[in-house]
XYZ file of C-alpha atoms in Angstrom:
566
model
C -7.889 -30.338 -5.505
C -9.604 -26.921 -5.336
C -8.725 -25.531 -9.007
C -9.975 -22.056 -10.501
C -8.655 -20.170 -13.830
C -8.077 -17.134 -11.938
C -7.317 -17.140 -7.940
C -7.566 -13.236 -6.699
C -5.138 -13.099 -3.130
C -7.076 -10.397 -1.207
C -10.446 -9.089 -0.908
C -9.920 -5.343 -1.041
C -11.211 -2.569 -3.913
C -8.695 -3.912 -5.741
C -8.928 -7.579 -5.719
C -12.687 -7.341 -5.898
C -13.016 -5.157 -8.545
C -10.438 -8.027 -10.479
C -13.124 -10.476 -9.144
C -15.828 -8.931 -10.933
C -14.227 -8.590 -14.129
C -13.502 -12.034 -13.680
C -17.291 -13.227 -13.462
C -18.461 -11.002 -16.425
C -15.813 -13.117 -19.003
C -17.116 -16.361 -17.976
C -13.897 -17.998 -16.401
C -13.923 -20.100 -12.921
C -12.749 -16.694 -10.651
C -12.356 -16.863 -6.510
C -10.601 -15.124 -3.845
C -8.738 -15.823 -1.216
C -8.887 -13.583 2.102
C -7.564 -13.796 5.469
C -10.501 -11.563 7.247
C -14.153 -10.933 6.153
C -13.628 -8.787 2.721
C -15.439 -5.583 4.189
C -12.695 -5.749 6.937
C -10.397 -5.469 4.363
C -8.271 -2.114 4.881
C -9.713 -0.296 2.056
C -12.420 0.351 4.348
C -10.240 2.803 6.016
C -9.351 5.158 2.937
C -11.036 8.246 3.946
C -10.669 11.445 1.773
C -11.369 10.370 -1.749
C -10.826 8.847 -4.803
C -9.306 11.525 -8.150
C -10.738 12.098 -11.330
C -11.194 14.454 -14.066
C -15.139 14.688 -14.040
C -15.208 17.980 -13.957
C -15.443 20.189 -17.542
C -12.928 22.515 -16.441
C -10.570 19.926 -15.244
C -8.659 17.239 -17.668
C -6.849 14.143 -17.363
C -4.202 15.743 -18.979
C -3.546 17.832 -16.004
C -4.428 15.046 -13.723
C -1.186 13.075 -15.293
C 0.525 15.798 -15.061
C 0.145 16.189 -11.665
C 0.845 12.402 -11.105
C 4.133 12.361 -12.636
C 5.358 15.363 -11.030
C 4.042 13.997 -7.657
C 5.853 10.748 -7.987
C 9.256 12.787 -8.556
C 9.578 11.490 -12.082
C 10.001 8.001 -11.362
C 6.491 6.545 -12.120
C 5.642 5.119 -15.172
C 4.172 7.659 -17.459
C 2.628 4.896 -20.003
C 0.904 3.771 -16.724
C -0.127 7.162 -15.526
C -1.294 7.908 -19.007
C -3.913 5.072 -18.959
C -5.157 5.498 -15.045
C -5.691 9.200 -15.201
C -7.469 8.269 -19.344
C -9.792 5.702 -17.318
C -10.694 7.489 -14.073
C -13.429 9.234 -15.388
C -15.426 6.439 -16.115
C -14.581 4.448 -13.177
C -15.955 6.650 -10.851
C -18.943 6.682 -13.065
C -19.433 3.287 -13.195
C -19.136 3.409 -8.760
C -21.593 5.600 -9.403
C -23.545 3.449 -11.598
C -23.575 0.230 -9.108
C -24.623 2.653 -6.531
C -21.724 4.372 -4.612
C -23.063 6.877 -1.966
C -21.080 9.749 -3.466
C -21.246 12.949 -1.262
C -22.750 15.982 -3.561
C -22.709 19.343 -4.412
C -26.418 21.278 -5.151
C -27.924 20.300 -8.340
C -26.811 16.419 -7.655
C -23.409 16.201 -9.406
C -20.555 14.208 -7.883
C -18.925 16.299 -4.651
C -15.110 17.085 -5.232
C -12.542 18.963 -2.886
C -8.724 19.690 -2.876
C -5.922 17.612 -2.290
C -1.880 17.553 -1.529
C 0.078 18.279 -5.522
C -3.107 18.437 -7.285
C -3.772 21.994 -9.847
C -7.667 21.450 -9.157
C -10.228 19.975 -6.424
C -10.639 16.896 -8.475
C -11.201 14.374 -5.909
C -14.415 12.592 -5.365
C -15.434 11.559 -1.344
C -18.333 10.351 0.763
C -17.842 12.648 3.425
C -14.653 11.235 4.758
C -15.764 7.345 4.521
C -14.736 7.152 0.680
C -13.360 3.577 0.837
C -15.827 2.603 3.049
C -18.512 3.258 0.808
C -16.901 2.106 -2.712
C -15.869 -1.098 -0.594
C -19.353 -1.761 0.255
C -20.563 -1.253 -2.965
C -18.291 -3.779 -4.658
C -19.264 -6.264 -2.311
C -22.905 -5.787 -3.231
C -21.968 -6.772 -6.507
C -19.471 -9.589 -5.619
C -22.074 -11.253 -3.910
C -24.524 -10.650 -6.709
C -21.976 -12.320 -9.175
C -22.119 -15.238 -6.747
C -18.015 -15.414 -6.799
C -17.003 -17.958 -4.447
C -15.018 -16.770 -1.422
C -12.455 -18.604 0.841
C -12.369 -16.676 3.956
C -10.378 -16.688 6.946
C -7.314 -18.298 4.758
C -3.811 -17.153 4.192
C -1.679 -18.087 1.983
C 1.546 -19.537 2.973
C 3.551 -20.270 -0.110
C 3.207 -19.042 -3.730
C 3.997 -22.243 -5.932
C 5.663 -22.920 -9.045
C 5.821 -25.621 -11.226
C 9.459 -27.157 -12.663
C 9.330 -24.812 -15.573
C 9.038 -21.534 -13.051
C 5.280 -21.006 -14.049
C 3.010 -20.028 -11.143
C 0.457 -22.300 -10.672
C -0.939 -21.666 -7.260
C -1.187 -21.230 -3.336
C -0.664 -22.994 -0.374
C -3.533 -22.070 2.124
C -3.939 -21.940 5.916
C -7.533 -22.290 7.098
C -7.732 -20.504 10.601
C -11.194 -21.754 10.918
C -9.971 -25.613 10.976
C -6.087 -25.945 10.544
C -5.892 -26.813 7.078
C -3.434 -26.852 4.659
C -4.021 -27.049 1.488
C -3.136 -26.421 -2.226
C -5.597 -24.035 -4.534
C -4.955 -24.486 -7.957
C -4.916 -21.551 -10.501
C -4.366 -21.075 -14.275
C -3.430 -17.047 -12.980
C -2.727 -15.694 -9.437
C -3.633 -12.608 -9.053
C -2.075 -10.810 -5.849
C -4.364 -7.979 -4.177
C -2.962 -8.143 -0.655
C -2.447 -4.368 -0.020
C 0.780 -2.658 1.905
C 3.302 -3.445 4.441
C 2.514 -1.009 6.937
C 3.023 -3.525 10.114
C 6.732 -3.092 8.860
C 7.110 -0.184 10.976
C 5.847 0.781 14.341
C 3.842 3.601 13.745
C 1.592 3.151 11.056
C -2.315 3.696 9.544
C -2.626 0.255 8.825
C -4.945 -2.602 10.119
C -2.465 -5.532 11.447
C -3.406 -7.149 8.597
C -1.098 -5.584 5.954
C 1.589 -7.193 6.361
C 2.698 -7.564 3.109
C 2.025 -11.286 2.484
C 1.525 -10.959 -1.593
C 4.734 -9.263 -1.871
C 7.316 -11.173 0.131
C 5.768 -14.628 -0.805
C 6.110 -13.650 -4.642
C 9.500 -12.507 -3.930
C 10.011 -16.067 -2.434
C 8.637 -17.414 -5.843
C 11.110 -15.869 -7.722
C 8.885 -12.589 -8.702
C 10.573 -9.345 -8.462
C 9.522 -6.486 -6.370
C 10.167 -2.708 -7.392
C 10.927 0.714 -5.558
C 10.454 -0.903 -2.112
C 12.661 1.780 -0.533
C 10.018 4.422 -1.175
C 7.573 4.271 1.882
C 5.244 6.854 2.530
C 4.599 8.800 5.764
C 1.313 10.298 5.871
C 1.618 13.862 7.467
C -1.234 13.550 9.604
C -1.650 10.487 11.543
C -3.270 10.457 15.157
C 0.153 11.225 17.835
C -0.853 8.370 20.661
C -1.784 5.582 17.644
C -0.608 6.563 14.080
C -4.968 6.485 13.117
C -5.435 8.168 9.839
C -6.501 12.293 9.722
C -7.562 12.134 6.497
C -5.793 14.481 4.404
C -9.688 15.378 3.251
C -9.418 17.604 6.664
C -6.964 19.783 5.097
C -8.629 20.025 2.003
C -11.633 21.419 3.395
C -9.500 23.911 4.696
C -7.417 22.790 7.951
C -4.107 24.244 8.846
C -0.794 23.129 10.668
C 0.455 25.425 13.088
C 3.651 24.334 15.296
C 4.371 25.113 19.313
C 4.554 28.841 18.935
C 0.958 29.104 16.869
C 2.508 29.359 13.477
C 1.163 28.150 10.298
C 4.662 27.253 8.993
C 3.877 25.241 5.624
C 4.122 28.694 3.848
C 8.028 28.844 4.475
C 8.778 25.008 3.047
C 5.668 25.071 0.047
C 4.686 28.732 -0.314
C 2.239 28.696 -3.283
C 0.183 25.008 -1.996
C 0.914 25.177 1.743
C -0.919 22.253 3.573
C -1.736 20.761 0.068
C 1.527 20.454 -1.517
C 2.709 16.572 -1.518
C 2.423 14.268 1.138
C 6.392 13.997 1.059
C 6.775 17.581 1.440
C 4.332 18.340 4.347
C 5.483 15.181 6.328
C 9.733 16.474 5.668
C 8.640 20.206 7.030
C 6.507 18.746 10.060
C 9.731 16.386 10.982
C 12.285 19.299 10.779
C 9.442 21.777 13.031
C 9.717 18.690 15.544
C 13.418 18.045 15.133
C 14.419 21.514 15.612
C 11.613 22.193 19.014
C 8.991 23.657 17.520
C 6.641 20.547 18.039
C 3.952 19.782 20.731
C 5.007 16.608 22.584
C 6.218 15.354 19.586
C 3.292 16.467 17.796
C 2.350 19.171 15.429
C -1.170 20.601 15.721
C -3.860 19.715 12.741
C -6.359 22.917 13.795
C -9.950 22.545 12.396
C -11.529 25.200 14.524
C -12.352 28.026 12.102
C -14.277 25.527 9.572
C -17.374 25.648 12.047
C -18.756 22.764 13.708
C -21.521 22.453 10.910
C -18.914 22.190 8.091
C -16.727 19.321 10.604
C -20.018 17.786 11.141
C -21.220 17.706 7.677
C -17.909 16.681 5.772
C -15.676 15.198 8.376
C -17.431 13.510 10.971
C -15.446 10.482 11.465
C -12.339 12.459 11.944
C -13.789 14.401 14.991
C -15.309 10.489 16.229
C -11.436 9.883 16.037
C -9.734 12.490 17.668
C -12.463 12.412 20.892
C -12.122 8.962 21.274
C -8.599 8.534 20.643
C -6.711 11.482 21.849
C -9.377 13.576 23.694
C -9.488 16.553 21.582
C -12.707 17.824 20.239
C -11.783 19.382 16.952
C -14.395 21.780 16.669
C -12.917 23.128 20.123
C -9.150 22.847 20.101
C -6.041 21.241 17.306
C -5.740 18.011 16.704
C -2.203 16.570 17.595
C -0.140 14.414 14.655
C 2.525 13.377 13.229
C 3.908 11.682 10.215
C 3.065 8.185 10.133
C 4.015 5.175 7.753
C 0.859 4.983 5.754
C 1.928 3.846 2.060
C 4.041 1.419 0.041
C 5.175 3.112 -3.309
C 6.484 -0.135 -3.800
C 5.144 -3.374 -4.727
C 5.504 -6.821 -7.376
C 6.836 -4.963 -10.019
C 4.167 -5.356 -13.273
C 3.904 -3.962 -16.811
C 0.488 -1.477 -17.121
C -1.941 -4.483 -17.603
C -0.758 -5.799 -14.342
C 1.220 -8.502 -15.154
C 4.247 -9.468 -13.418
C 7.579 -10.554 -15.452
C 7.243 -14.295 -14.278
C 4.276 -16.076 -16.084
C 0.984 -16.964 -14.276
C 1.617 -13.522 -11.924
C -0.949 -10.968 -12.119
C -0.945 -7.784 -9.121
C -2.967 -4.763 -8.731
C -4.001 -2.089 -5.969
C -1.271 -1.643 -3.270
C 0.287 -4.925 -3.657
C 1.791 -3.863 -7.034
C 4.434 -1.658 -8.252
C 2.660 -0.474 -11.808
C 4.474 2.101 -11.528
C 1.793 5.115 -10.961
C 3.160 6.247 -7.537
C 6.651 6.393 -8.429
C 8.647 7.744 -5.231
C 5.611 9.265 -3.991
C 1.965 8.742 -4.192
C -0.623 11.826 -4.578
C -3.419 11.604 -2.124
C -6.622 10.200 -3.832
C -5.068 8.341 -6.307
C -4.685 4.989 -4.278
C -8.335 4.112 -4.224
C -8.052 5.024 -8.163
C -5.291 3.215 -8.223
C -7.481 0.002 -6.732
C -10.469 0.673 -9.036
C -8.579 1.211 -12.438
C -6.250 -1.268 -11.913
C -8.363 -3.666 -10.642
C -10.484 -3.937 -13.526
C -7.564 -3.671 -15.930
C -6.427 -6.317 -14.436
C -9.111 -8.222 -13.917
C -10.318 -8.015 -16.898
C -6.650 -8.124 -19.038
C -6.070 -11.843 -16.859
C -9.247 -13.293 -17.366
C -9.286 -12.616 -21.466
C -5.749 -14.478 -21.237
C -6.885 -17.169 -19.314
C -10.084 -17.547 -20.754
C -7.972 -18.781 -24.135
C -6.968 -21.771 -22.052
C -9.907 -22.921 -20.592
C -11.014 -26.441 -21.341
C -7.010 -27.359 -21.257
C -5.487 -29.324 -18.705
C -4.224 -27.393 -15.461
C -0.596 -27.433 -15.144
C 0.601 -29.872 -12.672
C 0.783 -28.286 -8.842
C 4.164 -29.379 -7.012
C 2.465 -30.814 -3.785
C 5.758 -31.459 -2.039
C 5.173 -27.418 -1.639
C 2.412 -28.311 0.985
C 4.180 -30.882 2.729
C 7.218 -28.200 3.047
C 4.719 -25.972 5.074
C 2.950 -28.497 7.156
C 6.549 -29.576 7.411
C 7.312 -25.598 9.112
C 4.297 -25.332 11.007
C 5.170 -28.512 13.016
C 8.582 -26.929 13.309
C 6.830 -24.072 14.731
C 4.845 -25.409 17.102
C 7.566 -27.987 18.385
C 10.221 -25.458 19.094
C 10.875 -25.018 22.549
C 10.423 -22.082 24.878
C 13.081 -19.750 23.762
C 12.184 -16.669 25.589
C 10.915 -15.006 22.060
C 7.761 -14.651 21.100
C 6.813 -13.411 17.259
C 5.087 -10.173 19.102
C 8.819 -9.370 20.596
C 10.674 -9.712 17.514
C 8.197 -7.762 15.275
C 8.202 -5.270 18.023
C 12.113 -4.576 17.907
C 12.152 -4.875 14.211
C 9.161 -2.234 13.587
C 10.522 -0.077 16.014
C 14.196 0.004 14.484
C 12.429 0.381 11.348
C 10.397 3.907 12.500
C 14.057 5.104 14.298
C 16.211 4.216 11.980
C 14.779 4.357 8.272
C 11.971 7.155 8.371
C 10.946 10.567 7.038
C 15.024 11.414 6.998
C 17.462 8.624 6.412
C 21.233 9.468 7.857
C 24.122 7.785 6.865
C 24.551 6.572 10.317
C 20.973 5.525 10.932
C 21.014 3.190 7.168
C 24.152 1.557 9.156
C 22.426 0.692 11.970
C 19.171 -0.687 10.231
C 21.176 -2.536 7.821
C 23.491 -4.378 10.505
C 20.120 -5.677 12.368
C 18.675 -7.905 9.414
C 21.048 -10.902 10.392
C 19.772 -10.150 13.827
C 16.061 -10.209 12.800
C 16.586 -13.649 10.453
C 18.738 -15.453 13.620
C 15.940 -14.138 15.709
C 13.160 -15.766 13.319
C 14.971 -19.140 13.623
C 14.323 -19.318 17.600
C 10.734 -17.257 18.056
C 8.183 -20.146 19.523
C 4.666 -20.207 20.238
C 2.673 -19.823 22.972
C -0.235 -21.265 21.349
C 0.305 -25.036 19.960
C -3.291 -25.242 19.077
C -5.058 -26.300 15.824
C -8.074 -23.934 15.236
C -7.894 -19.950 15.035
C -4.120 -20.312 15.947
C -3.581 -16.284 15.510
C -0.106 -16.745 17.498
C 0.871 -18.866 14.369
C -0.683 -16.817 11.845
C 1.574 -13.804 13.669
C 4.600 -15.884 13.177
C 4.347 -16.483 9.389
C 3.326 -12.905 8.839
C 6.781 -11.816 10.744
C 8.954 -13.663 7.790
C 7.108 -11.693 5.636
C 7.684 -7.864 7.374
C 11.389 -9.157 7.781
C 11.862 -10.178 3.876
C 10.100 -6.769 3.137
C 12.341 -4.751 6.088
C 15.375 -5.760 4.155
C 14.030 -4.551 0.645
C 13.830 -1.358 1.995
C 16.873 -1.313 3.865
C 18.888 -2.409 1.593
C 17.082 -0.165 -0.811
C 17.489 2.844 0.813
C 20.798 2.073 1.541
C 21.793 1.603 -2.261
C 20.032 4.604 -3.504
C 22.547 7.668 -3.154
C 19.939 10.863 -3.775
C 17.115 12.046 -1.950
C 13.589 11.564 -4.239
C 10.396 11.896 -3.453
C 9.615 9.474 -0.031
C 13.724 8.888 0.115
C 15.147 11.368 1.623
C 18.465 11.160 2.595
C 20.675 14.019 4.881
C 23.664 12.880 3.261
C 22.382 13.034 -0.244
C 19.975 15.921 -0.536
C 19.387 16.308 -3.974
C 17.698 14.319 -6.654
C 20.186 12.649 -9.277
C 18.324 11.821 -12.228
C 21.491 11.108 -14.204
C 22.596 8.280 -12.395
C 18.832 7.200 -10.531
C 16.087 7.937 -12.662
C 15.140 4.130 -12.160
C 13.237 1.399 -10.414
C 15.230 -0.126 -7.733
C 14.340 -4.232 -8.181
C 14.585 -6.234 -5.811
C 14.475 -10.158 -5.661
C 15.331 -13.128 -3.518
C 18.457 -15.123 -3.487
C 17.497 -18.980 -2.209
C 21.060 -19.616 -2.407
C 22.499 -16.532 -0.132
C 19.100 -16.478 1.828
C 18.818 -12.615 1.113
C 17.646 -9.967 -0.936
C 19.367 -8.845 -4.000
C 18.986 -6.080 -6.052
C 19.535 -4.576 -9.705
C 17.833 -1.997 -11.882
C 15.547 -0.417 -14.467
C 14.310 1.981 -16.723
C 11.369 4.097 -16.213
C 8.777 3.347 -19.072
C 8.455 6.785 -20.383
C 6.101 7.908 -23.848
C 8.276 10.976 -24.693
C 5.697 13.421 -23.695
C 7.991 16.911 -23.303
C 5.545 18.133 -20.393
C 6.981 15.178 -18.667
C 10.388 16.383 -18.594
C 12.146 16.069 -14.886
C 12.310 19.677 -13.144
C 12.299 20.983 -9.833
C 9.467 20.144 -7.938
C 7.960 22.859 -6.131
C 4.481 22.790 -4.457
């Protein structure tokens, strides 16, 4: 049996940057990845990564900024420490050769961003994760880390005593299952995105670390807070970085308005990415939009400055919606981009069910809270990462030269036992694409940028609909090798076990905060919901249930909950 001290799921910043911490202590470290790791999806962060390099700035401010952009539900002991390490993360990137854009006299290029009280975010023109991504894999490949690529993972096992002691893996290449032992499984599988619709994600992220933990008896937290970035591409959801309006873009509406300065007067385009994607919904809702659309105009930068700093977003909106933004506005629209929520952990990264480790996107630390602050997600991957990585493999390093704990391997009979299932079931007239169609669509219409009391109804009456639809989808393909029509079917139970997190979620939670907003609810109710939704699976009612807790606060008195106003 394949057997390593630390298993990394995912080969993103995140999971390599675990990886690497892994190598330097010593212990037996490999990851797991479904694509090639520079496919993974942090190659398509564009606008930049935060941190207080500057001598006027400080990370003081910076967690400031963090707490009040997650509407006072993040974790301030966990904000503390990734706004106290950014600094010299980015200066280690740096170090191991990160193609940092800069300003004259060599020092590290920074610009503005949405909620933030100073241009504190580092970028590579508008390629950031691209770049950093690169660069880890440089020195992933240097380590000499071993990589299984082109597997998923199917199940997340557990030995009698609940202890997690490994994976069940799908090899696309050759149609194998097969156990991979761990000591610690660390999950670093990114979002859900592929949950609704519209979204800036690859079709990758569908949430496979989360909902097979869940499965495994690890909870998840906050997974009703969903982020809709306010500039996504109208025809496909593709990211606009929000870099473009930190160099200085503007939204204007049908009738040539810049409108942000009548819902954020002071920060305008850069106030929070909730804020900016509410008053572009309501300029839509009420007929002020353009098809749909609200106009991202670029024009009066000057083709040199486009060219220079965002040259992949003009690539974009040519090929993709025929608009040359150095000529004419580019059309958006909110678009599902982030998942606040994630395998609930402590600030190390470790979940509440031993063996569990998560970091980047796949975990709920909680830094994001109900809403995350553009430029601190590929910080988030980077600190976290190596905290992490490096906070798993000094625990596991204690127990090397013991025995492994035993691996249940009736687990991998149970999914070679469901694949056959799969593959035998008849024609039933519903294919996995169909279902996860109708689910992500319901999703985007019925539990978006506003949530009504009628529309949580709705939503929340399908999930029987979606789970009795799982139980009849078939496949067209029967095959053994690079069976992607199976691979589509075991990533739908996932987006449906996530779905009904949120749902039910959103649902529960009676005040509008941060991502949540709710029309019948408007205000934020920190007396009774100044806490993490959590939400776990019940194997006996085959559904989601949920309960609650505190927010880890460190009595700071800046801290103190007030109105948030950009």
């Amino acid at each position: 049996m394949n057997s390593h001290d630390l298993v990394i799921v995912g080969a993103g910043l995140s999971g390599m940057r675990a990886a690497l911490e892994g190598a330097k202590a010593g212990i037996d470290v490999a990851i797991i990845t479904k694509i090639h790791p520079l496919r993974s999806h942090s190659c398509a962060a564009q606008g930049g990564i935060n941190a207080a390099i500057n001598p006027e700035d400080s990370r003081e401010s910076h967690a400031f900024d963090t707490v009040k952009g997650a509407d006072y539900i993040g974790d301030e002991d966990a904000i503390d420490l990734m706004c106290q390490e950014a600094p010299e993360c980015i200066l280690e990137m740096d170090a191991m050769g990160t193609p940092f854009s800069r300003f004259e006299g060599g020092i590290i290029a920074q610009r503005a961003f949405g909620g933030a009280s100073f241009d504190r975010t580092c970028y590579a023109a508008d390629r950031t994760g691209q770049v950093l991504l690169h660069t880890l894999w440089e020195q992933l490949v240097k380590a000499g880390v071993k990589v299984y690529e082109e597997v998923s993972i199917f199940k997340v096992a557990a030995d009698k005593e609940g202890h997690i002691v490994g994976v069940v893996c799908y090899d696309m290449k050759t149609g194998e299952v097969f156990p991979v032992r761990s000591r610690g499984l660390l999950m670093a599988t990114g979002g859900y995105g592929r949950v609704y619709i519209s979204n800036t994600n690859a079709t990758t992220n569908t949430g496979d670390g989360m909902a097979l933990a869940m499965r495994a008896g690890v909870p998840l937290g906050d997974m009703e807070f969903v982020q809709f970035h306010p500039t996504g591409l109208l025809t496909t959801g593709v990211l606009v970085t929000e870099g473009a309006r930190g160099e200085g873009g503007i939204l204007i509406n049908s009738e040539g308005e810049r409108f942000m300065g009548r819902y954020a007067p002071k920060k305008k385009e850069l106030a929070s990415r909730d804020v900016v994607a509410r008053a572009e919904q309501t300029e839509i809702m009420e007929g002020r939009g353009v098809n749909g659309a609200i106009l991202l105009d670029l024009r009066h930068l000057g083709a040199e400055k486009i060219m220079e700093r965002l040259p992949q977003i003009r690539e974009l909106a040519m090929d993709l919606e025929g608009v040359d933004p150095i000529l004419a506005p580019i059309p958006i629209r909110p678009t599902v981009h982030y998942s606040m929520g994630g395998i609930r952990t402590d600030k190390w990264g470790e979940a509440p069910v031993p063996g569990l480790f998560s970091a980047g996107e796949a975990a709920c630390v909680s830094v994001h809270g109900a809403n995350r602050l553009g430029g601190n997600s590929l910080l988030d991957t980077i600190v976290f990462g190596k905290i992490t990585g490096r906070y798993a493999s000094e625990k596991l390093a204690k127990e090397k030269g013991k025995a492994f704990r035993d691996f249940p391997m009736e687990a991998v009979e149970e999914v070679k036992g469901e694949i056959e299932t799969l593959k035998k079931r008849k024609n039933s007239g519903l294919r996995p694409v169909q279902l996860h169609e109708k689910m992500a669509t319901a999703m985007n219409l019925h539990c978006a940028v506003f949530r009504t009391p009628e529309s949580l109804k709705t939503i929340e009456g399908m999930i029987p609909e979606w789970r009795d639809g799982y139980e009849k989808v078939h496949l067209d393909d029967k095959s053994t090798v690079f069976n992607v029509d199976l691979l589509r079917a075991w990533e739908l139970r996932n987006l449906i076990d996530l779905a009904e997190c949120i749902v039910r979620g959103a649902v529960a939670r009676t005040e509008s905060r941060g991502a949540h907003s709710r029309t019948d609810f408007k205000d934020r109710d920190d007396a009774n919901w100044r806490k993490h939704t959590i939400s776990k699976w019940d194997p006996a009612k085959k559904q989601v249930v949920l309960s609650y807790e505190d927010v880890r606060t460190v009595d700071n008195p800046k801290y103190k909950p007030m109105d948030r106003t950009y």
